[in-house]
XYZ file of C-alpha atoms in Angstrom:
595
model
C -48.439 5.497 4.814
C -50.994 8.048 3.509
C -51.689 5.369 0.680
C -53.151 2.773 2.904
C -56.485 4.043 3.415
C -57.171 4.626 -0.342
C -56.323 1.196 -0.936
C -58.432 -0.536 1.973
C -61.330 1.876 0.582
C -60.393 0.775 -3.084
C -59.757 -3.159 -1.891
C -63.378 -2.775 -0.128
C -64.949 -1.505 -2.784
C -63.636 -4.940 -4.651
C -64.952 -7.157 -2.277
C -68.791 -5.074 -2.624
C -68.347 -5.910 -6.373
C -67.509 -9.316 -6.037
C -70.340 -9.813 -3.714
C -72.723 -8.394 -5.137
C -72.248 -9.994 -8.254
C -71.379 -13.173 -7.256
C -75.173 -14.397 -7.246
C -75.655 -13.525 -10.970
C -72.512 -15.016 -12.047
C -73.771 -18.418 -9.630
C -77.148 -18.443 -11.637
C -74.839 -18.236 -15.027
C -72.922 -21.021 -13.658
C -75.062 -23.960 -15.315
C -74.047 -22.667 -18.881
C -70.607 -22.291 -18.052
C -68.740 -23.279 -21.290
C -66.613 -26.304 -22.246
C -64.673 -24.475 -24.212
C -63.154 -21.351 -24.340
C -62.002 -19.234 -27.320
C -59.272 -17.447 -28.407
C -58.119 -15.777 -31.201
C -53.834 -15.101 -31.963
C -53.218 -12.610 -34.576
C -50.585 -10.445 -34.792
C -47.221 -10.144 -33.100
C -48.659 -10.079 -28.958
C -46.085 -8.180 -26.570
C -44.585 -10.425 -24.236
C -46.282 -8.254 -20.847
C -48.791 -5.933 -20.965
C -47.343 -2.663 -20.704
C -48.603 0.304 -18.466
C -51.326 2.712 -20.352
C -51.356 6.402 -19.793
C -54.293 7.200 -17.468
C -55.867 9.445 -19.786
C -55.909 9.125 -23.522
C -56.944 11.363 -26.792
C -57.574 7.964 -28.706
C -55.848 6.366 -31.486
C -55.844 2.248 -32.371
C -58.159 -0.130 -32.834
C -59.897 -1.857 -30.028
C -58.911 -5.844 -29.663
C -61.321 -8.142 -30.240
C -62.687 -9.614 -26.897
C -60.996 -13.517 -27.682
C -57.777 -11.381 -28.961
C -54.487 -12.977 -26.887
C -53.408 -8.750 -25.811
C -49.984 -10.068 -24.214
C -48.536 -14.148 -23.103
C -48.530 -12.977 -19.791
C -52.452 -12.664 -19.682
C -52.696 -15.843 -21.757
C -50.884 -17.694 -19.358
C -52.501 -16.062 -16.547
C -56.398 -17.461 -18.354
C -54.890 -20.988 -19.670
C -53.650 -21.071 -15.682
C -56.784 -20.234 -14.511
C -59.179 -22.682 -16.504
C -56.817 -25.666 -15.805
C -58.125 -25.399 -12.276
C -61.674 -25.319 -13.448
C -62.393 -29.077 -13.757
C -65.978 -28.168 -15.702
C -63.655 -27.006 -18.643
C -62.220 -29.581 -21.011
C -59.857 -26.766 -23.096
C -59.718 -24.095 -25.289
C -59.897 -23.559 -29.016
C -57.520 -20.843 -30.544
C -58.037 -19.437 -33.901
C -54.730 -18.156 -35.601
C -54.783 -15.595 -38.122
C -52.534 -13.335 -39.508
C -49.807 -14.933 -36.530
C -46.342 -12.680 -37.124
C -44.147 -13.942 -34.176
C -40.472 -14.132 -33.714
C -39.572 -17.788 -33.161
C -38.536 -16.509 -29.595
C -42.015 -15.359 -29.018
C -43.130 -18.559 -30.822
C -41.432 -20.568 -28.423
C -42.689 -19.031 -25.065
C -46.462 -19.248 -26.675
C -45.906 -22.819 -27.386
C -44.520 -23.472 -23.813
C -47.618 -22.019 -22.131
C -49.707 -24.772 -24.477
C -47.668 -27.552 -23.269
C -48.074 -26.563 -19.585
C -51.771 -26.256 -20.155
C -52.133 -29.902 -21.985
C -49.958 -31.167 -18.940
C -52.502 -30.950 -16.875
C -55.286 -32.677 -18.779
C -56.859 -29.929 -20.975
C -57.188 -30.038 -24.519
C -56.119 -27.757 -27.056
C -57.666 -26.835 -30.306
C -56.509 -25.216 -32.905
C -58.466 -23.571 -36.093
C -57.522 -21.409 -38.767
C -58.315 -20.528 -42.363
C -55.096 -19.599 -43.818
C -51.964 -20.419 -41.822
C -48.559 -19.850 -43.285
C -45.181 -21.348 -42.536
C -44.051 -19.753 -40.033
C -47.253 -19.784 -38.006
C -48.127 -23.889 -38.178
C -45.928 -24.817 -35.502
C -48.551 -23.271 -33.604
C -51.573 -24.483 -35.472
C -49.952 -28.031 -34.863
C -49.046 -28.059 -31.405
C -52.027 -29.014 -30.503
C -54.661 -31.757 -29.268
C -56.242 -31.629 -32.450
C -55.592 -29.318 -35.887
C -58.506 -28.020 -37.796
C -58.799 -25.719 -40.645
C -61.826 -24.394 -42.775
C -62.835 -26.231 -45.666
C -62.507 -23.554 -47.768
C -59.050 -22.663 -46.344
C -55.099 -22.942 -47.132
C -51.964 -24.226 -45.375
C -49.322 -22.313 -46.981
C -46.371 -24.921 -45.555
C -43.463 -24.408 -48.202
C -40.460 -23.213 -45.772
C -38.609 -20.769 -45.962
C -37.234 -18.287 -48.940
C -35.728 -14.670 -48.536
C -34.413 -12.841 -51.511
C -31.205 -10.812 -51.788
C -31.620 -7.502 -54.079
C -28.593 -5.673 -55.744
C -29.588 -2.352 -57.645
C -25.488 -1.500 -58.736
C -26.466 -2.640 -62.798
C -30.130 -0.416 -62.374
C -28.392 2.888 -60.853
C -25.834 2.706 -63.065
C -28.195 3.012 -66.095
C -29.541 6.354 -64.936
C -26.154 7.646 -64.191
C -25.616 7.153 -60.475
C -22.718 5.491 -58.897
C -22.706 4.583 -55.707
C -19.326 4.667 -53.612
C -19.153 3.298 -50.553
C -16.025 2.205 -48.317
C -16.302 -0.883 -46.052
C -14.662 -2.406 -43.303
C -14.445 -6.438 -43.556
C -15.688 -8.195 -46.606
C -18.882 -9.558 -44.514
C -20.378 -5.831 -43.710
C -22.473 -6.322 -47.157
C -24.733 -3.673 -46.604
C -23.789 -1.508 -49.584
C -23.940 -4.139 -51.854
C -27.654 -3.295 -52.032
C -26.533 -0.438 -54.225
C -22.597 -1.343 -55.974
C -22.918 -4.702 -57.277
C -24.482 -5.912 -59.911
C -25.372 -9.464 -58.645
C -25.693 -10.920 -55.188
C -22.298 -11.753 -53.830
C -21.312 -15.049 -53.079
C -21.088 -14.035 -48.993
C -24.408 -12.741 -48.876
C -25.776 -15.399 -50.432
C -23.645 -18.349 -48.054
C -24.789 -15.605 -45.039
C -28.496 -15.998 -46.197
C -28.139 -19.900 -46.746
C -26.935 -20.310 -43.327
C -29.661 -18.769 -41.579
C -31.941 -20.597 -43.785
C -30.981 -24.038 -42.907
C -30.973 -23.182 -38.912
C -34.670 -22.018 -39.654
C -35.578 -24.693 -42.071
C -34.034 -27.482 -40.136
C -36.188 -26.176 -36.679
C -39.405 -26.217 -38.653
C -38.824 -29.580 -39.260
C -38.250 -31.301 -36.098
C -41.078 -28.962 -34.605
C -43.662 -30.655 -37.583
C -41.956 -34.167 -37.133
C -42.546 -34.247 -33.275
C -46.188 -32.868 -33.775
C -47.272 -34.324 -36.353
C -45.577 -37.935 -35.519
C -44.279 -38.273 -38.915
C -40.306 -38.594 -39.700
C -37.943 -35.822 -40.430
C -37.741 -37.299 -44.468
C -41.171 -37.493 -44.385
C -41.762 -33.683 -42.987
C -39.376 -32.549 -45.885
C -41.396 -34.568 -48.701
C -44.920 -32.751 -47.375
C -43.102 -29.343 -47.347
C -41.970 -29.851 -50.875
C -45.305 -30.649 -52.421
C -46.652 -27.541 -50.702
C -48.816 -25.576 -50.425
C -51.698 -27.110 -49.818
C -55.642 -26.808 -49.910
C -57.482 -27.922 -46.884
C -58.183 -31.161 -48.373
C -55.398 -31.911 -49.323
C -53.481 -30.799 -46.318
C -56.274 -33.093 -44.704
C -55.149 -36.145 -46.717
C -51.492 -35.321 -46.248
C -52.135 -36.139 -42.349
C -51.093 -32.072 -41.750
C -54.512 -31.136 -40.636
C -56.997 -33.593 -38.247
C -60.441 -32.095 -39.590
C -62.195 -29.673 -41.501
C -64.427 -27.428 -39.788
C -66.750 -24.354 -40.619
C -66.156 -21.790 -38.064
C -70.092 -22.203 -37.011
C -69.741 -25.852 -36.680
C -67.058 -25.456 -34.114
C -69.456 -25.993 -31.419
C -71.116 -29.181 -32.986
C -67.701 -30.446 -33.485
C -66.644 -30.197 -30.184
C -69.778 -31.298 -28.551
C -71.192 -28.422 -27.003
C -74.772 -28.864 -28.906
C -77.173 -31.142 -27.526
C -78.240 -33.506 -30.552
C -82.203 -34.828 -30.594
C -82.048 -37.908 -32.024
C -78.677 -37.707 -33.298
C -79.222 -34.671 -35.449
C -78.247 -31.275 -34.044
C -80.736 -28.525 -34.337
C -81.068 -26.747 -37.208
C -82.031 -22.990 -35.181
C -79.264 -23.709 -32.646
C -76.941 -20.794 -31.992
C -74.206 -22.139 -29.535
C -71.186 -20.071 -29.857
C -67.438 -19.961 -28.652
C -67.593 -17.797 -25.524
C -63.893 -16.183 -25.266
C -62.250 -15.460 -22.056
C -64.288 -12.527 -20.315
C -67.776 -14.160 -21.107
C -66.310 -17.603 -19.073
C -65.281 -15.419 -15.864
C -68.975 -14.466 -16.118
C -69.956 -17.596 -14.981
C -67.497 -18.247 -12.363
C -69.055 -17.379 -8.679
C -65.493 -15.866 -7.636
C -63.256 -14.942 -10.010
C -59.585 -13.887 -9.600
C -59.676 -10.003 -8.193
C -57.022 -8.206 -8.692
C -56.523 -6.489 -4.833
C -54.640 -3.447 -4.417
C -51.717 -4.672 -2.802
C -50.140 -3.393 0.036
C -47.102 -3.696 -0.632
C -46.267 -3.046 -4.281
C -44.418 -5.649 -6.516
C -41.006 -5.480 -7.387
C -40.460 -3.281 -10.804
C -38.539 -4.141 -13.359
C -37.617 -1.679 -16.022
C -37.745 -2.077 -19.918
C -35.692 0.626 -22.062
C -36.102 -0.968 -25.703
C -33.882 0.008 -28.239
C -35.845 -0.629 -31.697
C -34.990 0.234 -35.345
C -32.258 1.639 -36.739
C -29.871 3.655 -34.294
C -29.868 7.423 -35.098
C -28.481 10.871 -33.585
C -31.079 13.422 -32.286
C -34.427 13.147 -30.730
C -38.067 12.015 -31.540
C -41.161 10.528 -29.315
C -43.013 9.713 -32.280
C -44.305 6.091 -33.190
C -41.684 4.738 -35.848
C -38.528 1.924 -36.962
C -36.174 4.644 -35.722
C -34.364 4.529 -32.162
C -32.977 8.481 -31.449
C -29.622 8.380 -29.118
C -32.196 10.962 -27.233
C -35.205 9.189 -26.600
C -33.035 5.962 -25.439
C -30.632 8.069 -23.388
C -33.709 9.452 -21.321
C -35.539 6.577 -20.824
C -32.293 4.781 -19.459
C -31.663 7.726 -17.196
C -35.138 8.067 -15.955
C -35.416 3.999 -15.626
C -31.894 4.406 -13.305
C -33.655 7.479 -11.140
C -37.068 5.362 -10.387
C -36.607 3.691 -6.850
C -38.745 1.394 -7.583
C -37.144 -0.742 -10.222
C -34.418 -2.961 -8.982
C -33.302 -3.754 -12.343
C -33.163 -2.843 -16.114
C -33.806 -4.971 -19.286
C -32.184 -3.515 -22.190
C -34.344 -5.030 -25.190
C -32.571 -4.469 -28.556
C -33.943 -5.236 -32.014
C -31.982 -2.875 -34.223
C -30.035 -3.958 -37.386
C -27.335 -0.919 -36.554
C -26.913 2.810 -37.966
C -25.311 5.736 -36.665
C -21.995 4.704 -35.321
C -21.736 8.270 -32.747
C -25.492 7.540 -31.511
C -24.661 4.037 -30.884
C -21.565 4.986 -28.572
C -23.560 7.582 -26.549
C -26.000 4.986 -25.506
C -22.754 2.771 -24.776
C -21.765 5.020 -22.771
C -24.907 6.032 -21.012
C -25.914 1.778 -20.399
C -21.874 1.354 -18.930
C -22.629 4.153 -16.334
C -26.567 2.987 -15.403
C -24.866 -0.689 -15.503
C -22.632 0.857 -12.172
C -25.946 1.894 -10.557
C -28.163 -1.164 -11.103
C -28.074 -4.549 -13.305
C -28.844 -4.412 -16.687
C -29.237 -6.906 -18.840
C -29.386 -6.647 -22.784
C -31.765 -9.045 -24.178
C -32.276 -9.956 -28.302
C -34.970 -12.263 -29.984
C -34.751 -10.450 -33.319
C -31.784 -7.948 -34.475
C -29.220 -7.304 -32.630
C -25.937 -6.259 -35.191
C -23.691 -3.843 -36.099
C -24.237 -0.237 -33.694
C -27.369 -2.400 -31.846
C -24.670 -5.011 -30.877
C -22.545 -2.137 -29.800
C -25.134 -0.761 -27.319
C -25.563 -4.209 -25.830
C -22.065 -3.921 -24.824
C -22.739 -2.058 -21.722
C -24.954 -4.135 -20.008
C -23.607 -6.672 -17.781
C -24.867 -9.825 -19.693
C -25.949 -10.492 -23.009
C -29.461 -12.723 -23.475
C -30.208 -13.802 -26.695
C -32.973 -16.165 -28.501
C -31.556 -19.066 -30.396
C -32.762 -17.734 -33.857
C -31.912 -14.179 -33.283
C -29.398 -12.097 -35.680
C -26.606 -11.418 -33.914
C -23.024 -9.153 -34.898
C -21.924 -7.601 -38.023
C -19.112 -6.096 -35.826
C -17.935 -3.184 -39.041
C -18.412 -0.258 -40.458
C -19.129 1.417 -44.174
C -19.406 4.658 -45.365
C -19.920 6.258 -48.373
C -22.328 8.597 -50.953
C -24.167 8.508 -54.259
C -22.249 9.931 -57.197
C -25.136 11.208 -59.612
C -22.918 13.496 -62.097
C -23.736 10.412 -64.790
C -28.008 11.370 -63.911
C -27.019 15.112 -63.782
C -24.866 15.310 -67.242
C -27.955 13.268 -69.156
C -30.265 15.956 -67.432
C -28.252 18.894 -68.621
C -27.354 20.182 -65.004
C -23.831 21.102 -64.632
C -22.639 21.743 -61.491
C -18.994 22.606 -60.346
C -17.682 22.078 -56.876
C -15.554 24.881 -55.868
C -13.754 24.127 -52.529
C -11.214 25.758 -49.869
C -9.598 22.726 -47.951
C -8.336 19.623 -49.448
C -11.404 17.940 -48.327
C -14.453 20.158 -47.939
C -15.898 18.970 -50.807
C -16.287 15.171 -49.421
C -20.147 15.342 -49.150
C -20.720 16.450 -52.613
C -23.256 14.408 -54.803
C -21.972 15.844 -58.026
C -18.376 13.882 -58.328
C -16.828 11.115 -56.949
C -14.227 10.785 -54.384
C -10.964 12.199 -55.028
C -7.875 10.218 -54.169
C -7.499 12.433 -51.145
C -10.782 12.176 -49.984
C -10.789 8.137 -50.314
C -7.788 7.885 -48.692
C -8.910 10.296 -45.775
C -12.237 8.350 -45.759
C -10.683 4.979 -45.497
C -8.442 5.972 -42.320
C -11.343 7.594 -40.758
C -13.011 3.838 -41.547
C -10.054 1.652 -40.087
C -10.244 4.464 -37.027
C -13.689 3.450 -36.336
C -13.582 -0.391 -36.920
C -10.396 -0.414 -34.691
C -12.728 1.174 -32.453
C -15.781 -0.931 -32.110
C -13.172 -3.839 -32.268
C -11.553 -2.208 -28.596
C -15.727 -1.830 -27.283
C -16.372 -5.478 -28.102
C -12.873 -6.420 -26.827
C -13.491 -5.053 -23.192
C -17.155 -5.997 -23.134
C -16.267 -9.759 -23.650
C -13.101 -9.890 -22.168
C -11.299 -11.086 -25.155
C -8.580 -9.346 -27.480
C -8.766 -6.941 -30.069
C -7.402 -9.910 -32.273
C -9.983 -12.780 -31.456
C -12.333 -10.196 -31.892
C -11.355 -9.080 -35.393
C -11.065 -13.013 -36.528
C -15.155 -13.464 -35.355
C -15.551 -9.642 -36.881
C -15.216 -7.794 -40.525
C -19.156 -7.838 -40.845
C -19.811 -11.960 -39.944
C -23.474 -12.292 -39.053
C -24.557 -14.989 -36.316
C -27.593 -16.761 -35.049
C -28.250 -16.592 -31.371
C -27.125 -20.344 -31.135
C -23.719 -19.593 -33.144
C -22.996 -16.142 -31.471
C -23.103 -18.053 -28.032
C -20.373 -20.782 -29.281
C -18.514 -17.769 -30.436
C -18.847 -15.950 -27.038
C -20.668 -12.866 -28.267
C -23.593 -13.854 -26.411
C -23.535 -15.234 -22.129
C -26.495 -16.815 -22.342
C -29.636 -18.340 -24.336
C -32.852 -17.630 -23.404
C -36.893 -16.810 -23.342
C -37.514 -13.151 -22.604
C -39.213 -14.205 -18.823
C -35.965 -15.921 -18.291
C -33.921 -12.616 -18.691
C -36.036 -10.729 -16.854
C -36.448 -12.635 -13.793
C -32.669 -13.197 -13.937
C -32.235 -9.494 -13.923
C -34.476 -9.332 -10.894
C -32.292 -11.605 -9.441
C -29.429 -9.827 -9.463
C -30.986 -7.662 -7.888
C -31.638 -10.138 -5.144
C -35.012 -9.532 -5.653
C -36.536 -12.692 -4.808
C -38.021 -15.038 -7.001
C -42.276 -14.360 -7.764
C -44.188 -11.492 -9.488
C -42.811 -8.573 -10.743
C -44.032 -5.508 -13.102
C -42.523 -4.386 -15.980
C -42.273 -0.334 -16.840
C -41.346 0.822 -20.052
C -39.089 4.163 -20.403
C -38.342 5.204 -23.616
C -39.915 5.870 -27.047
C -39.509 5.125 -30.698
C -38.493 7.963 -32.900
C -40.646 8.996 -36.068
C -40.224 6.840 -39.304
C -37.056 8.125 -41.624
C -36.303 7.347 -44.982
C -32.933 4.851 -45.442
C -32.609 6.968 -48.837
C -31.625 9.780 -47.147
C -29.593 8.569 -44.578
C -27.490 6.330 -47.012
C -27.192 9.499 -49.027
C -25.574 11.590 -46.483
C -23.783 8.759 -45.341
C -20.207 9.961 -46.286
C -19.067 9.730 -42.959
C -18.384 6.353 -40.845
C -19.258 8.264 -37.658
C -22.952 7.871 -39.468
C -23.364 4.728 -40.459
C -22.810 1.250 -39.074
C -25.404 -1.087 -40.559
C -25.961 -4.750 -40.411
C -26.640 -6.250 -43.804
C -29.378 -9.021 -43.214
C -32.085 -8.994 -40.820
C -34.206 -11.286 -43.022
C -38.046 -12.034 -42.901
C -37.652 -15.688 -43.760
C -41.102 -16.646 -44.362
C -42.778 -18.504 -47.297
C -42.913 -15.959 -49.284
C -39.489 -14.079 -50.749
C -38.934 -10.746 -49.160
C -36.489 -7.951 -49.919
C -34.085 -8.677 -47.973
C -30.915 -5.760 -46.834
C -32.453 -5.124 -43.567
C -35.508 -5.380 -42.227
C -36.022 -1.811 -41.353
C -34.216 -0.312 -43.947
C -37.323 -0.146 -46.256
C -36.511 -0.815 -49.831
C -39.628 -0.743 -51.276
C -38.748 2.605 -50.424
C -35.605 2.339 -52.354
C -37.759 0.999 -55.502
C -40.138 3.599 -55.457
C -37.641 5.825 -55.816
C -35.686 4.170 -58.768
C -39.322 3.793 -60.366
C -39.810 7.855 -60.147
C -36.520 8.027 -62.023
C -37.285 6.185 -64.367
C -40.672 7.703 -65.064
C -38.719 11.179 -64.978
C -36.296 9.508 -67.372
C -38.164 7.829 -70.034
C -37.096 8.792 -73.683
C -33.652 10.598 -72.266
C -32.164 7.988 -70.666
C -31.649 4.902 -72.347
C -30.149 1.104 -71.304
C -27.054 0.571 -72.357
């Protein structure tokens, strides 16, 4: 009760603001604008999330026509479809880096807004694949004249460094569980295996063959004829202009002209005339009333959001990073089950895998929130190997069609560099007490022992994960073993194979988590607990990975964009890995030679 005066003070003081300002923003009123601009770049969050009241700094500041989150975009598009003086928006795209889930729910909130008799206008100067479904979904597509659509689908490309180690005397041994977990290919084989590559081909095709129906249904040309334009990319704006791809070519300063917002004398638009796109908080400027957002009296539902993102590892960390500590995820789902005031939890994962013991705490930790309140696991990017295995313990699985689901298996292994040493002229001798002890050791290989004590510790842990999986989906160990051994799926497979319950846009999974909380349906907040450990280096961690209790790693989490990327995972940073092969080699040169 002590709260309600401080907000009828702070509501009143809201209404004197509103007032007082309402006759300036009536006399602005005349040049409200047609148009309103905004500019996507970037990968937006789905919500805003919560700031810290007080901050040292740190970031750059958005532009003012930046999109910050979809849920304030769709709050603005909402908004100026009720203004009947507007006729749309124009949204400049640069730089766009969104997950097709994300994609989707953006493209949704266009559709809604051209539903009710606005326009939409897009413009960009260089738009890649992956980011013209946007540009094109659209009343009308525009680029610069001087600009580029780079529309030539979809490549990724599949690295194996076995031949290259070799050569400076390093031999990687690794033990694997199921001849799908491909991981350590990256450093044994010589030559892309014929698994990875049908594993990369079939996530291709899903992506290629969704880029074309989206162009063919925007564009109003045939699937054939979609495929014929994307192989004669890419394209200069004139060309993408004559290829029907693009409506117009535009200067960004012409904008205005184009879209009629400069009065012409005589036909001819003046030369000193400096109309310009007004984006979202100039507009509200010139609106007598705009939306106020009233302390409320009583506070909306909470929802809570405990991501899990990057690679799964042991220990703690609160720094910014592609690393997810069992710590920092075990306290943020035990402080989101203490708060009162969130009903339910949304368990967002977008983690290739990693450490097989951290993975299993947070199991263990979701299973026994899951008893307290409902949790649902949601995935629009990564969710495989030891991510998969946290998602077990919430009580439904959400997943985006596109999304890289599974690689249910385990490796393990180390780097034998006694080749590197014995060119170097290091000796080293392992001297050992225990049959085992020296297991870890980078300057020999396995012994038969070891390998065999290894590979039981392996089938332990596979047999393992098999029994989580098993339980979680109410299946047997058996039909879990014959969807298992490493296979990677797309959201839209992984359902049909009943890893997944459901398919889904990350609003969807929330609000279905609110509703099992029988929270009913309406506005909600969304709290984040939990935060992303400091960056680590895969080097090391495949280096002291000699244990399967430390690794459990998907082996594709592919950025398949127009241009080739290295492709093992997504987070597991091999430019780092090349870096490091290159320093060898520079070390190297004139004692080592290629055989």
């Amino acid at each position: 009760m002590l709260r309600l005066p401080f907000l009828a003070i702070a509501n009143l003081l809201l209404l004197l603001r509103t007032l007082l300002g309402a006759p300036f923003r009536m006399f602005a009123a005349g040049s409200r604008p047609a148009y309103v601009r905004f500019r996507l770049t970037g990968d937006p969050p789905y919500r805003e999330q919560r700031k810290p009241r007080f901050s040292l700094g740190g970031g750059s500041k958005p532009e003012p026509a930046d999109v910050t989150s979809l849920e304030k975009f769709g709050e603005a598009l909402r908004l100026l479809a009720r203004d009947a003086k507007v006729k749309g928006v124009v949204l400049e795209v640069e730089g766009l880096g969104l997950p097709p889930a994300k994609r989707d729910a953006l493209l949704a909130l266009l559709a809604e807004f051209r539903a009710a008799g606005k326009r939409v206008v897009t413009w960009a100067v260089m738009v890649d694949t992956d980011s013209y479904p946007v540009l094109c979904a659209a009343d009308e597509v525009l680029l610069a004249p001087m600009g580029r659509l780079e529309l030539v689908g979809y490549a990724a490309e599949s690295t194996a460094l076995g031949e290259g180690l070799s050569r400076i005397g390093i031999r990687p041994q690794f033990i694997r569980r199921g001849d799908y977990k491909t991981a350590p290919e990256l450093f044994t084989h010589p030559e892309v295996s014929d698994i990875q590559r049908r594993t990369v081909e079939s996530f291709l095709d899903e992506r290629y063959a969704a880029l074309v129906e989206a162009v063919s249904a925007a564009r109003k040309k045939t699937p054939e004829e979609v495929r014929a334009l994307i192989d004669q990319g890419p394209y200069s704006a004139q060309r993408a202009k004559a290829a029907g791809l693009v409506d117009g070519l535009v200067s960004e300063v012409d904008l205005p002209l184009h879209l009629g917002m400069v009065e012409k004398k005589d036909g001819v638009a003046p030369e000193d005339d400096d109309t310009e796109l007004e984006p979202m908080e100039m507009y509200l400027e010139t609106v007598p009333f705009p939306p106020v957002k009233w302390r409320r009296w009583k506070r909306k539902p909470r929802l809570a959001f405990v991501p899990v993102s990057g690679m799964i590892v042991p220990g703690s960390g609160n720094a910014g990073g592609r690393f997810a500590t069992s710590d920092a995820v075990v306290k943020g789902l035990r402080a989101a089950a203490r708060d009162k005031r969130s009903k339910a939890i949304l368990l967002y994962v977008n983690s290739p895998g990693g450490a097989a013991i951290a993975s299993e705490q947070i199991l263990e930790v979701v299973q026994r929130v899951a008893k307290k309140k409902p949790v649902i696991a949601y995935m629009d990017r990564v969710c495989a190997s030891a991510g998969y295995m946290v998602a077990l313990g919430a009580k439904e699985l959400w997943s985006a069609p596109h999304a890289v689901v599974g690689s249910i298996g385990v490796f393990a292994g180390k780097f034998d560099t006694s080749g590197l040493m014995q060119q170097l002229g290091i000796h080293k001798t392992v001297i050992t007490r225990g049959a085992n002890a020296g297991l870890l050791s980078f300057s020999r290989s396995f012994t038969e022992g070891e390998r065999a004590a290894l590979e039981a510790d392996i089938e332990e842990m596979y047999q393992s994960f098999l029994g989580h999986v098993a339980k979680a989906r109410g299946r047997t160990k058996e039909e879990i073993h014959a969807l298992a051994e490493g296979r990677v799926y797309s959201g839209l497979r992984a359902k049909d194979a009943g890893l997944v319950d459901k398919l889904g846009g990350f609003e969807e999974a929330c609000r279905y988590a609110l509703s099992l909380a029988k929270v009913a349906p309406g506005d909600f907040e969304l709290k984040s607990y939990g935060a992303p450990a400091p960056r680590m280096s895969l080097l090391k961690l495949l280096m002291g990975a000699a244990h399967p209790a430390t690794y459990a790693l998907c082996p594709v989490s592919w950025d398949l964009s127009g241009d080739a990327k290295e492709t093992l995972v997504s987070l597991a940073d091999e430019p780092e890995v090349d870096s490091w092969l290159r320093r060898f080699a520079h070390k190297l040169r004139g004692t080592v030679r290629a055989p």
